[in-house]
Amino acid sequence: MISTTAPVPAPLRLGDLARAASVGLRTRRLRAGLSALGISIGVAAMVAVLGLSSSSQAGLLAEIDRLGTNLLTVSNGQTLFGEEAKLPKQAPAMIARIAPVTAVADTGATGASAYRTPLVPRVQTNALSVQATSLDLPAAVGTEVVRGVFLNAATATQPVAVLGSAAADRLGITRIFTGERIWVGSQWFSVAGILKSAPLAPALDSAVLVGYPAAAHYLGFDGHPTTVYVRAATSRVPVVQSVLAATADPAAPHEVRVSRPSDALVARAKAKSAFTGLLVGLGAVALLVGGVGVANVMVIAVLERRSEIGLRRALGATRGQVRNQFLSEAVLLSLLGGTVGVALGVAATASYAGAKHWSVVVPTLAWAGGFSASLAIGAVAGAVPAVRAARLAPTEALRTL
């Protein structure tokens, strides 16, 4: 008995489907390349933003670990009447008596201004502050002298100053030459050194530091510290923090502010993460535009290849095989764009992180998300053109021959 039912074609294997999908791309390379460019730009932007954010956070956290999380600061607050309170002159010495405290240094705002020369107008202060300092300040706040020397017992009594990193830039002093001096208050001060930036004590970067005896003699400073920097054993930091206010000013502990600078740096790292969300959103918009480009290319491809579709259908190809061919072509095009985008994003992250001396960190979410987004956009962008191609009747499609 002879069967009159036409045999059902076997479904294409994955390899055959990929080769069939690649034919359309290889025969229209320029168009395919331009279409994939939009996907590449979107994915590269997202990967680079996430990678740079993660690398920046890793660099900041490594810096915090290097500087230590055991630094506490004690500063003067306000009185009940809203006036600026004063820390007792004995506050640093009293804090140093706390058992887990390993180092104490202090500074006091003098209220004076510093200029490059006395010819500079008084209003052009460059946001510089002049502060009296104890001699062990650099070690306590985790910084060091990059030019010249710090104050010592002798120079602390003389009109000699050490500049913070930002203060040196604003005064135009990059090196310490013999006879280098600045105008502080109403007289010349010699410049002895320049400090490296202090991330845990950023107020020092824009400060001109002089010794306590010199500040009292030449600037009329009253000797009350305004900030005390305290290093404590890492495991005992919470305990020390809880008693600092009462120790610094037993008579008015409510007029004392205690903070932990490393907490502010961690909060800044988290704030950067929030800002990253906005940039990733902009990358997603570029990715969406790329998806529209892929959809447009596939619609045009279906119109141009009607004869090919009709011929395949006449030779026995099923609607499903035609649909899968065009859908695979759109997905393959998007994946190629996504692969190039991930490579560009990783390269951009590695280049920038290397220049900043950060660890290169590309989160799994970045590259896996880039591939997944490319796959999803290719499937969505190619769905409608693929269905339209599958619905073409062989006779209608072959009319174009």
mmCIF file of C-alpha atoms in Angstrom:
data_model
loop_
_atom_site.group_PDB
_atom_site.id
_atom_site.type_symbol
_atom_site.label_atom_id
_atom_site.label_comp_id
_atom_site.label_asym_id
_atom_site.label_seq_id
_atom_site.Cartn_x
_atom_site.Cartn_y
_atom_site.Cartn_z
ATOM 1 C CA MET A 1 0.000 0.000 0.000
ATOM 2 C CA ILE A 2 1.406 3.401 -1.027
ATOM 3 C CA SER A 3 1.053 6.286 1.460
ATOM 4 C CA THR A 4 -0.258 9.617 0.036
ATOM 5 C CA THR A 5 0.880 11.670 3.067
ATOM 6 C CA ALA A 6 3.952 13.839 2.423
ATOM 7 C CA PRO A 7 6.837 13.077 4.772
ATOM 8 C CA VAL A 8 7.354 15.601 7.542
ATOM 9 C CA PRO A 9 10.834 17.210 7.273
ATOM 10 C CA ALA A 10 13.017 16.626 10.277
ATOM 11 C CA PRO A 11 13.803 19.787 12.297
ATOM 12 C CA LEU A 12 17.170 21.402 11.608
ATOM 13 C CA ARG A 13 19.937 20.588 14.006
ATOM 14 C CA LEU A 14 21.476 23.449 15.965
ATOM 15 C CA GLY A 15 24.632 23.474 13.835
ATOM 16 C CA ASP A 16 22.653 23.518 10.599
ATOM 17 C CA LEU A 17 20.459 26.294 11.959
ATOM 18 C CA ALA A 18 23.504 28.393 12.888
ATOM 19 C CA ARG A 19 25.052 27.916 9.428
ATOM 20 C CA ALA A 20 21.783 28.860 7.741
ATOM 21 C CA ALA A 21 21.466 31.947 9.938
ATOM 22 C CA SER A 22 25.039 33.034 9.261
ATOM 23 C CA VAL A 23 24.535 32.967 5.488
ATOM 24 C CA GLY A 24 22.317 36.051 5.609
ATOM 25 C CA LEU A 25 24.850 37.923 7.734
ATOM 26 C CA ARG A 26 27.883 36.928 5.635
ATOM 27 C CA THR A 27 26.245 38.024 2.396
ATOM 28 C CA ARG A 28 25.366 41.467 3.874
ATOM 29 C CA ARG A 29 28.374 42.162 6.051
ATOM 30 C CA LEU A 30 28.301 45.960 6.027
ATOM 31 C CA ARG A 31 24.623 46.138 6.924
ATOM 32 C CA ALA A 32 25.040 43.481 9.606
ATOM 33 C CA GLY A 33 28.062 45.281 11.046
ATOM 34 C CA LEU A 34 26.271 48.614 11.264
ATOM 35 C CA SER A 35 23.234 46.976 12.856
ATOM 36 C CA ALA A 36 25.370 45.200 15.459
ATOM 37 C CA LEU A 37 27.205 48.467 16.226
ATOM 38 C CA GLY A 38 24.244 49.820 18.192
ATOM 39 C CA ILE A 39 24.140 46.681 20.345
ATOM 40 C CA SER A 40 27.924 46.868 20.833
ATOM 41 C CA ILE A 41 27.821 50.487 22.013
ATOM 42 C CA GLY A 42 25.003 49.825 24.467
ATOM 43 C CA VAL A 43 26.593 46.699 25.943
ATOM 44 C CA ALA A 44 30.054 48.305 26.087
ATOM 45 C CA ALA A 45 28.640 51.311 27.963
ATOM 46 C CA MET A 46 26.881 49.112 30.513
ATOM 47 C CA VAL A 47 29.877 46.824 31.069
ATOM 48 C CA ALA A 48 32.290 49.761 31.330
ATOM 49 C CA VAL A 49 30.100 51.668 33.793
ATOM 50 C CA LEU A 50 29.608 48.653 36.059
ATOM 51 C CA GLY A 51 33.250 47.639 35.743
ATOM 52 C CA LEU A 52 34.603 51.120 36.506
ATOM 53 C CA SER A 53 32.230 51.507 39.442
ATOM 54 C CA SER A 54 33.303 48.166 40.923
ATOM 55 C CA SER A 55 36.984 48.872 40.304
ATOM 56 C CA SER A 56 36.642 52.311 41.889
ATOM 57 C CA GLN A 57 34.945 50.844 44.944
ATOM 58 C CA ALA A 58 37.609 48.158 45.227
ATOM 59 C CA GLY A 59 40.295 50.833 45.046
ATOM 60 C CA LEU A 60 38.577 52.971 47.681
ATOM 61 C CA LEU A 61 38.017 50.036 50.042
ATOM 62 C CA ALA A 62 41.640 48.956 49.584
ATOM 63 C CA GLU A 63 42.688 52.507 50.456
ATOM 64 C CA ILE A 64 40.491 52.405 53.571
ATOM 65 C CA ASP A 65 42.026 49.074 54.591
ATOM 66 C CA ARG A 66 45.500 50.536 54.065
ATOM 67 C CA LEU A 67 44.761 53.649 56.088
ATOM 68 C CA GLY A 68 42.927 51.715 58.786
ATOM 69 C CA THR A 69 39.393 51.928 60.115
ATOM 70 C CA ASN A 70 40.512 52.690 63.662
ATOM 71 C CA LEU A 71 40.775 56.467 63.305
ATOM 72 C CA LEU A 72 38.272 58.568 65.264
ATOM 73 C CA THR A 73 37.932 62.331 65.286
ATOM 74 C CA VAL A 74 36.782 64.519 68.149
ATOM 75 C CA SER A 75 35.739 68.065 67.265
ATOM 76 C CA ASN A 76 34.030 70.971 68.947
ATOM 77 C CA GLY A 77 30.264 71.237 68.531
ATOM 78 C CA GLN A 78 27.834 73.983 69.515
ATOM 79 C CA THR A 79 26.561 75.262 72.824
ATOM 80 C CA LEU A 80 22.885 75.317 73.763
ATOM 81 C CA PHE A 81 22.764 78.912 72.491
ATOM 82 C CA GLY A 82 24.093 77.962 69.046
ATOM 83 C CA GLU A 83 27.579 79.344 69.611
ATOM 84 C CA GLU A 84 30.714 77.429 68.715
ATOM 85 C CA ALA A 85 31.928 75.425 71.699
ATOM 86 C CA LYS A 86 35.584 75.087 72.650
ATOM 87 C CA LEU A 87 37.369 71.887 73.500
ATOM 88 C CA PRO A 88 39.439 72.087 76.694
ATOM 89 C CA LYS A 89 43.176 72.515 76.120
ATOM 90 C CA GLN A 90 43.687 69.345 78.145
ATOM 91 C CA ALA A 91 41.408 67.263 75.878
ATOM 92 C CA PRO A 92 44.217 65.561 73.872
ATOM 93 C CA ALA A 93 46.093 64.599 77.019
ATOM 94 C CA MET A 94 42.941 63.238 78.681
ATOM 95 C CA ILE A 95 42.041 61.192 75.586
ATOM 96 C CA ALA A 96 45.560 59.750 75.457
ATOM 97 C CA ARG A 97 44.949 58.190 78.881
ATOM 98 C CA ILE A 98 42.236 55.860 77.504
ATOM 99 C CA ALA A 99 43.841 52.409 77.511
ATOM 100 C CA PRO A 100 43.047 51.198 73.925
ATOM 101 C CA VAL A 101 44.134 54.548 72.408
ATOM 102 C CA THR A 102 47.429 54.157 70.549
ATOM 103 C CA ALA A 103 47.993 57.651 69.110
ATOM 104 C CA VAL A 104 46.587 61.157 69.541
ATOM 105 C CA ALA A 105 47.208 64.289 67.486
ATOM 106 C CA ASP A 106 45.314 67.559 67.366
ATOM 107 C CA THR A 107 44.851 70.731 65.364
ATOM 108 C CA GLY A 108 43.361 74.104 66.216
ATOM 109 C CA ALA A 109 41.854 76.667 63.857
ATOM 110 C CA THR A 110 43.656 79.996 64.250
ATOM 111 C CA GLY A 111 41.279 82.109 62.177
ATOM 112 C CA ALA A 112 44.192 83.572 60.182
ATOM 113 C CA SER A 113 44.461 83.556 56.389
ATOM 114 C CA ALA A 114 47.362 82.560 54.140
ATOM 115 C CA TYR A 115 48.413 84.131 50.826
ATOM 116 C CA ARG A 116 51.203 83.694 48.335
ATOM 117 C CA THR A 117 52.257 87.316 48.877
ATOM 118 C CA PRO A 118 50.886 90.293 50.862
ATOM 119 C CA LEU A 119 49.913 91.849 47.506
ATOM 120 C CA VAL A 120 47.063 89.345 47.073
ATOM 121 C CA PRO A 121 43.692 90.925 47.998
ATOM 122 C CA ARG A 122 42.403 89.829 51.420
ATOM 123 C CA VAL A 123 39.183 88.460 49.957
ATOM 124 C CA GLN A 124 41.073 85.922 47.807
ATOM 125 C CA THR A 125 41.627 83.360 50.546
ATOM 126 C CA ASN A 126 41.469 80.326 48.208
ATOM 127 C CA ALA A 127 39.470 78.570 50.942
ATOM 128 C CA LEU A 128 42.690 77.940 52.862
ATOM 129 C CA SER A 129 42.728 77.576 56.636
ATOM 130 C CA VAL A 130 45.629 78.143 58.994
ATOM 131 C CA GLN A 131 45.759 75.581 61.778
ATOM 132 C CA ALA A 132 48.024 74.962 64.705
ATOM 133 C CA THR A 133 49.159 71.353 64.893
ATOM 134 C CA SER A 134 50.852 68.915 67.213
ATOM 135 C CA LEU A 135 54.057 67.324 65.977
ATOM 136 C CA ASP A 136 52.750 63.770 65.563
ATOM 137 C CA LEU A 137 49.927 64.625 63.162
ATOM 138 C CA PRO A 138 51.093 62.814 59.936
ATOM 139 C CA ALA A 139 51.402 59.396 61.560
ATOM 140 C CA ALA A 140 48.092 59.732 63.380
ATOM 141 C CA VAL A 141 46.041 60.545 60.261
ATOM 142 C CA GLY A 142 47.906 58.140 57.950
ATOM 143 C CA THR A 143 49.722 60.578 55.692
ATOM 144 C CA GLU A 144 53.338 61.559 55.097
ATOM 145 C CA VAL A 145 55.528 64.402 53.905
ATOM 146 C CA VAL A 146 56.139 64.289 50.137
ATOM 147 C CA ARG A 147 58.335 67.418 49.939
ATOM 148 C CA GLY A 148 60.653 68.818 52.608
ATOM 149 C CA VAL A 149 60.143 67.979 56.288
ATOM 150 C CA PHE A 150 57.427 68.269 58.927
ATOM 151 C CA LEU A 151 57.601 70.532 61.943
ATOM 152 C CA ASN A 152 59.801 69.611 64.898
ATOM 153 C CA ALA A 153 60.222 70.936 68.420
ATOM 154 C CA ALA A 154 62.419 73.776 67.165
ATOM 155 C CA THR A 155 60.533 74.892 64.044
ATOM 156 C CA ALA A 156 57.172 74.653 65.892
ATOM 157 C CA THR A 157 58.181 77.786 67.813
ATOM 158 C CA GLN A 158 59.243 79.713 64.703
ATOM 159 C CA PRO A 159 57.269 81.218 61.772
ATOM 160 C CA VAL A 160 57.484 77.992 59.789
ATOM 161 C CA ALA A 161 54.599 76.281 57.967
ATOM 162 C CA VAL A 162 53.812 72.937 56.337
ATOM 163 C CA LEU A 163 51.246 72.874 53.525
ATOM 164 C CA GLY A 164 48.489 70.387 52.837
ATOM 165 C CA SER A 165 48.426 68.940 49.307
ATOM 166 C CA ALA A 166 45.575 71.141 48.032
ATOM 167 C CA ALA A 167 46.941 74.213 49.831
ATOM 168 C CA ALA A 168 50.278 73.793 48.043
ATOM 169 C CA ASP A 169 48.523 73.593 44.666
ATOM 170 C CA ARG A 170 46.450 76.718 45.350
ATOM 171 C CA LEU A 171 49.527 78.652 46.460
ATOM 172 C CA GLY A 172 51.472 77.485 43.402
ATOM 173 C CA ILE A 173 54.159 75.697 45.408
ATOM 174 C CA THR A 174 55.205 72.303 44.035
ATOM 175 C CA ARG A 175 58.750 72.114 45.446
ATOM 176 C CA ILE A 176 60.491 73.402 48.526
ATOM 177 C CA PHE A 177 63.280 75.801 47.620
ATOM 178 C CA THR A 178 65.561 77.531 50.101
ATOM 179 C CA GLY A 179 63.872 80.710 51.237
ATOM 180 C CA GLU A 180 60.390 79.612 50.095
ATOM 181 C CA ARG A 181 57.823 81.530 52.126
ATOM 182 C CA ILE A 182 54.175 82.566 52.273
ATOM 183 C CA TRP A 183 52.262 85.404 53.899
ATOM 184 C CA VAL A 184 50.312 84.193 56.973
ATOM 185 C CA GLY A 185 48.321 86.599 59.115
ATOM 186 C CA SER A 186 50.488 89.696 58.926
ATOM 187 C CA GLN A 187 53.965 88.293 58.408
ATOM 188 C CA TRP A 188 56.098 85.905 56.358
ATOM 189 C CA PHE A 189 56.260 82.200 57.268
ATOM 190 C CA SER A 190 58.903 79.893 55.794
ATOM 191 C CA VAL A 191 57.592 76.751 54.064
ATOM 192 C CA ALA A 192 59.215 73.583 55.437
ATOM 193 C CA GLY A 193 57.267 70.834 53.667
ATOM 194 C CA ILE A 194 54.212 69.589 51.770
ATOM 195 C CA LEU A 195 51.972 66.782 52.999
ATOM 196 C CA LYS A 196 50.540 63.972 50.915
ATOM 197 C CA SER A 197 46.751 63.987 50.592
ATOM 198 C CA ALA A 198 45.026 62.637 53.736
ATOM 199 C CA PRO A 199 41.801 60.798 52.688
ATOM 200 C CA LEU A 200 40.753 60.216 56.301
ATOM 201 C CA ALA A 201 41.308 63.867 57.227
ATOM 202 C CA PRO A 202 40.419 65.881 54.101
ATOM 203 C CA ALA A 203 40.340 69.182 56.042
ATOM 204 C CA LEU A 204 44.132 68.981 56.295
ATOM 205 C CA ASP A 205 44.546 69.022 52.510
ATOM 206 C CA SER A 206 43.536 72.687 52.336
ATOM 207 C CA ALA A 207 45.308 73.696 55.554
ATOM 208 C CA VAL A 208 48.469 75.631 56.301
ATOM 209 C CA LEU A 209 49.923 74.010 59.423
ATOM 210 C CA VAL A 210 52.036 75.809 61.989
ATOM 211 C CA GLY A 211 53.257 74.786 65.435
ATOM 212 C CA TYR A 212 51.155 75.561 68.537
ATOM 213 C CA PRO A 213 53.794 77.864 70.093
ATOM 214 C CA ALA A 214 54.231 79.759 66.805
ATOM 215 C CA ALA A 215 50.475 80.099 66.356
ATOM 216 C CA ALA A 216 50.120 81.548 69.845
ATOM 217 C CA HIS A 217 53.057 83.943 69.450
ATOM 218 C CA TYR A 218 52.620 85.175 65.869
ATOM 219 C CA LEU A 219 48.883 84.691 65.213
ATOM 220 C CA GLY A 220 47.315 85.237 68.627
ATOM 221 C CA PHE A 221 45.897 81.701 68.794
ATOM 222 C CA ASP A 222 44.145 80.882 72.107
ATOM 223 C CA GLY A 223 45.445 77.273 72.234
ATOM 224 C CA HIS A 224 42.088 75.435 72.185
ATOM 225 C CA PRO A 225 42.139 72.427 69.814
ATOM 226 C CA THR A 226 39.260 72.147 67.343
ATOM 227 C CA THR A 227 39.922 68.598 66.113
ATOM 228 C CA VAL A 228 41.575 65.695 67.912
ATOM 229 C CA TYR A 229 42.589 62.669 65.826
ATOM 230 C CA VAL A 230 42.544 59.409 67.807
ATOM 231 C CA ARG A 231 43.918 56.004 66.829
ATOM 232 C CA ALA A 232 42.637 53.066 68.873
ATOM 233 C CA ALA A 233 43.035 49.295 68.858
ATOM 234 C CA THR A 234 40.801 48.106 66.020
ATOM 235 C CA SER A 235 38.845 45.639 68.152
ATOM 236 C CA ARG A 236 38.118 48.334 70.784
ATOM 237 C CA VAL A 237 37.079 51.197 68.513
ATOM 238 C CA PRO A 238 33.352 51.086 69.472
ATOM 239 C CA VAL A 239 34.243 51.147 73.177
ATOM 240 C CA VAL A 240 36.626 54.074 72.747
ATOM 241 C CA GLN A 241 34.110 55.927 70.592
ATOM 242 C CA SER A 242 31.464 55.632 73.308
ATOM 243 C CA VAL A 243 33.624 57.382 75.953
ATOM 244 C CA LEU A 244 35.416 59.985 73.845
ATOM 245 C CA ALA A 245 32.936 62.834 74.298
ATOM 246 C CA ALA A 246 32.838 62.525 78.087
ATOM 247 C CA THR A 247 36.607 62.184 78.240
ATOM 248 C CA ALA A 248 37.337 65.173 76.005
ATOM 249 C CA ASP A 249 35.009 67.525 77.859
ATOM 250 C CA PRO A 250 33.626 66.039 81.107
ATOM 251 C CA ALA A 251 31.767 69.275 81.897
ATOM 252 C CA ALA A 252 29.884 69.446 78.574
ATOM 253 C CA PRO A 253 30.073 66.163 76.614
ATOM 254 C CA HIS A 254 27.012 67.196 74.579
ATOM 255 C CA GLU A 255 29.130 69.968 73.012
ATOM 256 C CA VAL A 256 31.569 67.430 71.537
ATOM 257 C CA ARG A 257 31.207 65.675 68.181
ATOM 258 C CA VAL A 258 32.757 62.255 67.622
ATOM 259 C CA SER A 259 32.961 60.640 64.196
ATOM 260 C CA ARG A 260 34.695 57.826 62.355
ATOM 261 C CA PRO A 261 36.136 59.056 58.992
ATOM 262 C CA SER A 262 36.244 55.600 57.392
ATOM 263 C CA ASP A 263 32.429 55.434 57.717
ATOM 264 C CA ALA A 264 32.176 58.536 55.534
ATOM 265 C CA LEU A 265 34.403 56.951 52.873
ATOM 266 C CA VAL A 266 32.289 53.777 52.850
ATOM 267 C CA ALA A 267 29.167 55.923 52.489
ATOM 268 C CA ARG A 268 30.820 57.737 49.578
ATOM 269 C CA ALA A 269 31.477 54.381 47.897
ATOM 270 C CA LYS A 270 27.796 53.487 48.278
ATOM 271 C CA ALA A 271 26.786 56.861 46.861
ATOM 272 C CA LYS A 272 28.881 56.108 43.791
ATOM 273 C CA SER A 273 26.915 52.880 43.358
ATOM 274 C CA ALA A 274 23.661 54.833 43.320
ATOM 275 C CA PHE A 275 25.026 57.166 40.650
ATOM 276 C CA THR A 276 26.087 54.132 38.630
ATOM 277 C CA GLY A 277 22.428 53.147 38.250
ATOM 278 C CA LEU A 278 21.761 56.318 36.264
ATOM 279 C CA LEU A 279 24.655 55.657 33.883
ATOM 280 C CA VAL A 280 23.566 52.043 33.389
ATOM 281 C CA GLY A 281 20.133 53.364 32.492
ATOM 282 C CA LEU A 282 21.674 55.520 29.761
ATOM 283 C CA GLY A 283 23.501 52.434 28.462
ATOM 284 C CA ALA A 284 20.206 50.538 28.410
ATOM 285 C CA VAL A 285 18.699 53.280 26.234
ATOM 286 C CA ALA A 286 21.562 52.871 23.743
ATOM 287 C CA LEU A 287 20.967 49.099 23.824
ATOM 288 C CA LEU A 288 17.280 49.620 23.089
ATOM 289 C CA VAL A 289 18.137 51.807 20.097
ATOM 290 C CA GLY A 290 20.423 49.023 18.865
ATOM 291 C CA GLY A 291 17.564 46.540 19.167
ATOM 292 C CA VAL A 292 15.355 48.766 17.030
ATOM 293 C CA GLY A 293 18.122 48.783 14.425
ATOM 294 C CA VAL A 294 18.254 44.977 14.393
ATOM 295 C CA ALA A 295 14.472 44.747 13.994
ATOM 296 C CA ASN A 296 14.608 47.189 11.091
ATOM 297 C CA VAL A 297 17.316 45.182 9.344
ATOM 298 C CA MET A 298 15.375 41.937 9.733
ATOM 299 C CA VAL A 299 12.192 43.463 8.324
ATOM 300 C CA ILE A 300 14.119 44.655 5.261
ATOM 301 C CA ALA A 301 15.785 41.235 4.948
ATOM 302 C CA VAL A 302 12.405 39.483 4.811
ATOM 303 C CA LEU A 303 11.204 41.844 2.059
ATOM 304 C CA GLU A 304 14.402 41.390 0.023
ATOM 305 C CA ARG A 305 14.481 37.605 0.402
ATOM 306 C CA ARG A 306 10.898 36.766 -0.509
ATOM 307 C CA SER A 307 12.074 34.695 -3.482
ATOM 308 C CA GLU A 308 14.424 32.700 -1.245
ATOM 309 C CA ILE A 309 11.614 32.074 1.219
ATOM 310 C CA GLY A 310 9.242 30.984 -1.563
ATOM 311 C CA LEU A 311 11.834 28.631 -3.042
ATOM 312 C CA ARG A 312 12.551 27.035 0.314
ATOM 313 C CA ARG A 313 8.869 26.571 1.036
ATOM 314 C CA ALA A 314 8.355 25.045 -2.461
ATOM 315 C CA LEU A 315 11.183 22.567 -1.788
ATOM 316 C CA GLY A 316 9.513 21.390 1.418
ATOM 317 C CA ALA A 317 10.698 23.678 4.170
ATOM 318 C CA THR A 318 8.069 24.092 6.888
ATOM 319 C CA ARG A 319 6.855 27.383 8.337
ATOM 320 C CA GLY A 320 8.692 26.543 11.532
ATOM 321 C CA GLN A 321 12.015 26.063 9.731
ATOM 322 C CA VAL A 322 11.689 29.410 7.957
ATOM 323 C CA ARG A 323 10.672 31.132 11.186
ATOM 324 C CA ASN A 324 13.578 29.626 13.096
ATOM 325 C CA GLN A 325 16.030 30.619 10.358
ATOM 326 C CA PHE A 326 15.177 34.326 10.537
ATOM 327 C CA LEU A 327 14.832 34.284 14.303
ATOM 328 C CA SER A 328 18.259 32.655 14.621
ATOM 329 C CA GLU A 329 19.706 35.249 12.268
ATOM 330 C CA ALA A 330 18.458 38.097 14.496
ATOM 331 C CA VAL A 331 19.742 36.395 17.664
ATOM 332 C CA LEU A 332 23.133 35.682 16.056
ATOM 333 C CA LEU A 333 23.420 39.311 14.936
ATOM 334 C CA SER A 334 22.663 40.584 18.451
ATOM 335 C CA LEU A 335 25.039 38.109 20.089
ATOM 336 C CA LEU A 336 27.866 39.226 17.799
ATOM 337 C CA GLY A 337 27.192 42.829 18.786
ATOM 338 C CA GLY A 338 27.003 41.852 22.460
ATOM 339 C CA THR A 339 30.306 39.943 22.302
ATOM 340 C CA VAL A 340 32.102 42.909 20.781
ATOM 341 C CA GLY A 341 30.445 45.209 23.343
ATOM 342 C CA VAL A 342 31.562 43.075 26.307
ATOM 343 C CA ALA A 343 35.122 42.994 24.940
ATOM 344 C CA LEU A 344 35.159 46.791 24.505
ATOM 345 C CA GLY A 345 33.696 47.340 27.988
ATOM 346 C CA VAL A 346 36.258 45.067 29.650
ATOM 347 C CA ALA A 347 39.087 46.744 27.726
ATOM 348 C CA ALA A 348 37.890 50.213 28.769
ATOM 349 C CA THR A 349 37.627 49.103 32.409
ATOM 350 C CA ALA A 350 41.090 47.529 32.380
ATOM 351 C CA SER A 351 42.665 50.604 30.773
ATOM 352 C CA TYR A 352 41.151 53.129 33.200
ATOM 353 C CA ALA A 353 41.624 50.973 36.311
ATOM 354 C CA GLY A 354 45.237 50.354 35.326
ATOM 355 C CA ALA A 355 45.853 54.081 34.935
ATOM 356 C CA LYS A 356 44.390 54.680 38.424
ATOM 357 C CA HIS A 357 46.289 51.719 39.940
ATOM 358 C CA TRP A 358 43.016 49.998 40.925
ATOM 359 C CA SER A 359 42.286 46.295 40.821
ATOM 360 C CA VAL A 360 40.409 45.422 37.622
ATOM 361 C CA VAL A 361 36.962 44.219 38.697
ATOM 362 C CA VAL A 362 34.313 43.308 36.107
ATOM 363 C CA PRO A 363 31.258 41.966 37.961
ATOM 364 C CA THR A 364 29.580 38.831 36.665
ATOM 365 C CA LEU A 365 26.398 40.869 36.419
ATOM 366 C CA ALA A 366 28.108 43.138 33.856
ATOM 367 C CA TRP A 367 29.321 40.615 31.273
ATOM 368 C CA ALA A 368 26.592 38.020 31.866
ATOM 369 C CA GLY A 369 23.985 40.765 31.766
ATOM 370 C CA GLY A 370 25.464 42.054 28.511
ATOM 371 C CA PHE A 371 25.186 38.647 26.840
ATOM 372 C CA SER A 372 21.703 38.045 28.268
ATOM 373 C CA ALA A 373 20.451 41.452 27.156
ATOM 374 C CA SER A 374 21.838 40.872 23.650
ATOM 375 C CA LEU A 375 20.131 37.483 23.465
ATOM 376 C CA ALA A 376 16.808 38.875 24.677
ATOM 377 C CA ILE A 377 16.905 41.885 22.345
ATOM 378 C CA GLY A 378 17.775 39.672 19.374
ATOM 379 C CA ALA A 379 14.862 37.359 20.128
ATOM 380 C CA VAL A 380 12.400 40.210 20.574
ATOM 381 C CA ALA A 381 13.641 42.198 17.569
ATOM 382 C CA GLY A 382 13.570 39.142 15.287
ATOM 383 C CA ALA A 383 10.243 37.667 16.405
ATOM 384 C CA VAL A 384 7.918 39.749 14.226
ATOM 385 C CA PRO A 385 10.022 39.585 11.019
ATOM 386 C CA ALA A 386 10.451 35.810 11.493
ATOM 387 C CA VAL A 387 6.704 35.279 11.868
ATOM 388 C CA ARG A 388 6.033 37.403 8.773
ATOM 389 C CA ALA A 389 8.539 35.334 6.801
ATOM 390 C CA ALA A 390 6.945 32.063 7.964
ATOM 391 C CA ARG A 391 3.472 33.210 6.930
ATOM 392 C CA LEU A 392 4.455 33.897 3.315
ATOM 393 C CA ALA A 393 2.762 31.441 0.945
ATOM 394 C CA PRO A 394 5.161 29.818 -1.609
ATOM 395 C CA THR A 395 3.144 31.027 -4.622
ATOM 396 C CA GLU A 396 2.961 34.575 -3.344
ATOM 397 C CA ALA A 397 6.668 34.655 -2.543
ATOM 398 C CA LEU A 398 7.707 33.169 -5.917
ATOM 399 C CA ARG A 399 5.889 35.882 -7.854
ATOM 400 C CA THR A 400 8.902 38.087 -7.297
ATOM 401 C CA LEU A 401 11.142 35.724 -9.294
#
